[in-house]
PDB file of C-alpha atoms in Angstrom:
ATOM      1  CA  UNK A   1      14.523 -10.332 -13.536  1.00  0.00           C
ATOM      2  CA  UNK A   2      11.740  -8.992 -16.117  1.00  0.00           C
ATOM      3  CA  UNK A   3      10.765  -7.008 -14.520  1.00  0.00           C
ATOM      4  CA  UNK A   4      14.356  -5.349 -14.002  1.00  0.00           C
ATOM      5  CA  UNK A   5      15.061  -0.999 -13.485  1.00  0.00           C
ATOM      6  CA  UNK A   6      18.605   0.152 -14.595  1.00  0.00           C
ATOM      7  CA  UNK A   7      17.913   2.251 -11.846  1.00  0.00           C
ATOM      8  CA  UNK A   8      19.149   2.333  -7.611  1.00  0.00           C
ATOM      9  CA  UNK A   9      17.319   1.998  -5.334  1.00  0.00           C
ATOM     10  CA  UNK A  10      16.960   5.831  -4.770  1.00  0.00           C
ATOM     11  CA  UNK A  11      16.208   6.514  -8.366  1.00  0.00           C
ATOM     12  CA  UNK A  12      13.265   3.336  -7.752  1.00  0.00           C
ATOM     13  CA  UNK A  13      12.341   4.688  -4.759  1.00  0.00           C
ATOM     14  CA  UNK A  14      11.400   8.313  -6.246  1.00  0.00           C
ATOM     15  CA  UNK A  15       9.710   7.244  -8.860  1.00  0.00           C
ATOM     16  CA  UNK A  16       7.760   5.171  -7.007  1.00  0.00           C
ATOM     17  CA  UNK A  17       6.369   7.967  -5.523  1.00  0.00           C
ATOM     18  CA  UNK A  18       5.463  11.074  -8.031  1.00  0.00           C
ATOM     19  CA  UNK A  19       5.531   7.879 -10.797  1.00  0.00           C
ATOM     20  CA  UNK A  20       6.048   7.763 -14.933  1.00  0.00           C
ATOM     21  CA  UNK A  21       4.818   5.846 -17.458  1.00  0.00           C
ATOM     22  CA  UNK A  22       7.480   3.527 -18.000  1.00  0.00           C
ATOM     23  CA  UNK A  23       8.028   3.187 -14.060  1.00  0.00           C
ATOM     24  CA  UNK A  24       4.187   2.313 -13.703  1.00  0.00           C
ATOM     25  CA  UNK A  25       3.704   0.051 -16.144  1.00  0.00           C
ATOM     26  CA  UNK A  26       6.600  -2.759 -14.601  1.00  0.00           C
ATOM     27  CA  UNK A  27       4.869  -1.927 -11.551  1.00  0.00           C
ATOM     28  CA  UNK A  28       1.661  -2.539 -12.898  1.00  0.00           C
ATOM     29  CA  UNK A  29       2.827  -5.814 -14.662  1.00  0.00           C
ATOM     30  CA  UNK A  30       4.457  -7.134 -11.172  1.00  0.00           C
ATOM     31  CA  UNK A  31       1.385  -6.132  -9.145  1.00  0.00           C
ATOM     32  CA  UNK A  32      -1.126  -8.654 -11.493  1.00  0.00           C
ATOM     33  CA  UNK A  33      -0.127 -11.828 -10.313  1.00  0.00           C
ATOM     34  CA  UNK A  34      -0.465 -10.737  -6.555  1.00  0.00           C
ATOM     35  CA  UNK A  35      -3.372  -9.287  -6.667  1.00  0.00           C
ATOM     36  CA  UNK A  36      -4.377 -12.084  -8.757  1.00  0.00           C
ATOM     37  CA  UNK A  37      -2.967 -13.843  -5.680  1.00  0.00           C
ATOM     38  CA  UNK A  38      -5.028 -11.925  -3.171  1.00  0.00           C
ATOM     39  CA  UNK A  39      -8.432 -12.202  -5.039  1.00  0.00           C
ATOM     40  CA  UNK A  40      -8.388 -15.741  -5.736  1.00  0.00           C
ATOM     41  CA  UNK A  41      -7.449 -15.581  -1.684  1.00  0.00           C
ATOM     42  CA  UNK A  42     -10.480 -13.429  -0.706  1.00  0.00           C
ATOM     43  CA  UNK A  43     -12.701 -15.430  -2.787  1.00  0.00           C
ATOM     44  CA  UNK A  44     -11.449 -18.797  -1.722  1.00  0.00           C
ATOM     45  CA  UNK A  45     -11.928 -17.247   2.041  1.00  0.00           C
ATOM     46  CA  UNK A  46     -15.484 -15.684   1.731  1.00  0.00           C
ATOM     47  CA  UNK A  47     -16.850 -19.314  -0.085  1.00  0.00           C
ATOM     48  CA  UNK A  48     -15.175 -21.020   3.048  1.00  0.00           C
ATOM     49  CA  UNK A  49     -16.511 -18.984   5.770  1.00  0.00           C
ATOM     50  CA  UNK A  50     -19.399 -17.419   4.268  1.00  0.00           C
ATOM     51  CA  UNK A  51     -17.706 -13.928   5.898  1.00  0.00           C
ATOM     52  CA  UNK A  52     -18.191 -11.051   3.261  1.00  0.00           C
ATOM     53  CA  UNK A  53     -14.084  -9.182   3.170  1.00  0.00           C
ATOM     54  CA  UNK A  54     -15.521  -5.762   2.435  1.00  0.00           C
ATOM     55  CA  UNK A  55     -12.508  -3.557   3.184  1.00  0.00           C
ATOM     56  CA  UNK A  56      -8.945  -4.080   1.782  1.00  0.00           C
ATOM     57  CA  UNK A  57      -6.183  -1.817   4.130  1.00  0.00           C
ATOM     58  CA  UNK A  58      -2.818  -1.511   2.119  1.00  0.00           C
ATOM     59  CA  UNK A  59       0.007  -0.618   4.482  1.00  0.00           C
ATOM     60  CA  UNK A  60       4.367  -0.061   4.095  1.00  0.00           C
ATOM     61  CA  UNK A  61       6.361   0.784   0.730  1.00  0.00           C
ATOM     62  CA  UNK A  62       4.552  -1.223  -1.291  1.00  0.00           C
ATOM     63  CA  UNK A  63       1.128   1.477  -0.044  1.00  0.00           C
ATOM     64  CA  UNK A  64       2.805   4.527  -1.192  1.00  0.00           C
ATOM     65  CA  UNK A  65       3.285   3.397  -4.893  1.00  0.00           C
ATOM     66  CA  UNK A  66       1.624   6.672  -7.312  1.00  0.00           C
ATOM     67  CA  UNK A  67      -1.542   4.989  -8.443  1.00  0.00           C
ATOM     68  CA  UNK A  68      -2.102   1.970  -6.285  1.00  0.00           C
ATOM     69  CA  UNK A  69      -5.421   1.632  -5.523  1.00  0.00           C
ATOM     70  CA  UNK A  70      -6.371   1.904  -9.575  1.00  0.00           C
ATOM     71  CA  UNK A  71      -3.931  -0.522 -10.145  1.00  0.00           C
ATOM     72  CA  UNK A  72      -5.680  -3.230  -7.570  1.00  0.00           C
ATOM     73  CA  UNK A  73      -9.020  -2.102  -7.165  1.00  0.00           C
ATOM     74  CA  UNK A  74     -10.692  -3.921 -10.418  1.00  0.00           C
ATOM     75  CA  UNK A  75      -9.145  -7.035  -9.809  1.00  0.00           C
ATOM     76  CA  UNK A  76      -9.907  -7.331  -5.980  1.00  0.00           C
ATOM     77  CA  UNK A  77     -13.185  -6.230  -6.827  1.00  0.00           C
ATOM     78  CA  UNK A  78     -13.459  -4.198  -3.717  1.00  0.00           C
ATOM     79  CA  UNK A  79     -12.987  -1.358  -1.841  1.00  0.00           C
ATOM     80  CA  UNK A  80      -9.133  -0.197  -1.025  1.00  0.00           C
ATOM     81  CA  UNK A  81      -7.918   1.903   0.879  1.00  0.00           C
ATOM     82  CA  UNK A  82      -4.611   2.748   2.259  1.00  0.00           C
ATOM     83  CA  UNK A  83      -3.910   2.556   5.965  1.00  0.00           C
ATOM     84  CA  UNK A  84      -2.961   5.339   8.361  1.00  0.00           C
ATOM     85  CA  UNK A  85      -1.409   4.471  10.994  1.00  0.00           C
ATOM     86  CA  UNK A  86      -1.774   8.059  12.594  1.00  0.00           C
ATOM     87  CA  UNK A  87      -5.333   8.615  12.389  1.00  0.00           C
ATOM     88  CA  UNK A  88      -6.153   8.362  16.493  1.00  0.00           C
ATOM     89  CA  UNK A  89      -2.427  10.360  16.771  1.00  0.00           C
ATOM     90  CA  UNK A  90      -1.685  13.163  18.316  1.00  0.00           C
ATOM     91  CA  UNK A  91       1.277  14.023  16.541  1.00  0.00           C
ATOM     92  CA  UNK A  92       0.348  18.586  16.528  1.00  0.00           C
ATOM     93  CA  UNK A  93       3.787  18.325  18.175  1.00  0.00           C
ATOM     94  CA  UNK A  94       5.790  17.096  15.109  1.00  0.00           C
ATOM     95  CA  UNK A  95       7.347  20.101  13.012  1.00  0.00           C
ATOM     96  CA  UNK A  96       7.410  18.278  10.190  1.00  0.00           C
ATOM     97  CA  UNK A  97       3.757  16.710  10.261  1.00  0.00           C
ATOM     98  CA  UNK A  98       3.345  16.679   5.757  1.00  0.00           C
ATOM     99  CA  UNK A  99       7.089  14.525   5.957  1.00  0.00           C
ATOM    100  CA  UNK A 100       5.546  11.946   8.753  1.00  0.00           C
ATOM    101  CA  UNK A 101       1.941  12.111   7.567  1.00  0.00           C
ATOM    102  CA  UNK A 102       3.046  11.192   3.811  1.00  0.00           C
ATOM    103  CA  UNK A 103       5.479   8.642   5.421  1.00  0.00           C
ATOM    104  CA  UNK A 104       2.785   7.185   7.543  1.00  0.00           C
ATOM    105  CA  UNK A 105       1.805   3.413   5.861  1.00  0.00           C
ATOM    106  CA  UNK A 106       5.202   2.724   6.371  1.00  0.00           C
ATOM    107  CA  UNK A 107       4.890   3.223   9.993  1.00  0.00           C
ATOM    108  CA  UNK A 108       2.352   0.954  10.661  1.00  0.00           C
ATOM    109  CA  UNK A 109       4.375  -1.682  12.945  1.00  0.00           C
ATOM    110  CA  UNK A 110       6.987   0.256  14.202  1.00  0.00           C
ATOM    111  CA  UNK A 111       3.343   2.826  16.104  1.00  0.00           C
ATOM    112  CA  UNK A 112       1.830  -0.683  16.811  1.00  0.00           C
ATOM    113  CA  UNK A 113       4.473  -2.142  18.855  1.00  0.00           C
ATOM    114  CA  UNK A 114       5.439   0.761  20.595  1.00  0.00           C
ATOM    115  CA  UNK A 115       1.049   1.391  21.897  1.00  0.00           C
ATOM    116  CA  UNK A 116       1.638  -2.453  22.518  1.00  0.00           C
ATOM    117  CA  UNK A 117       4.711  -1.710  24.660  1.00  0.00           C
ATOM    118  CA  UNK A 118       2.922   1.700  26.522  1.00  0.00           C
ATOM    119  CA  UNK A 119      -0.960  -0.909  27.065  1.00  0.00           C
TER     120      UNK A 119
END
C-alpha cells in the first residue's frame, strides 16, 4: 500500500495521538479521498433534499488523530467537531478522568448500547 508505515500497531497509535511530520503526511494523504467522497455525498444529499448539513461530528479512533479537524474541515467546508459522548454523563466517581476523557471518542457505540439497555 502506498500508505504503509514500517511500524507496529502500538507505534502507529502513539504517532496518531502525538503526531510527527512523516506520520501526519501519510495520514493526510490517506484522508484526502475520504474527505472528498464525504463532501460529494453531503453535496448530493443537500442538493436532492434541500437540507443544509451545518455540523459534522467525528467519533471513533480516527477522531483521535492529531489535527484531523484541520485536515478535513477545508475539504468538507462545514463545521467539524469531535463528538464527546460523555458530555451529559456524570463520571465524577471515575479515578482517571483524564484517561476516560481522552478516550471518549472511542466510547460512542458502547455508551449508546448501554444507555439503550437502561431505557
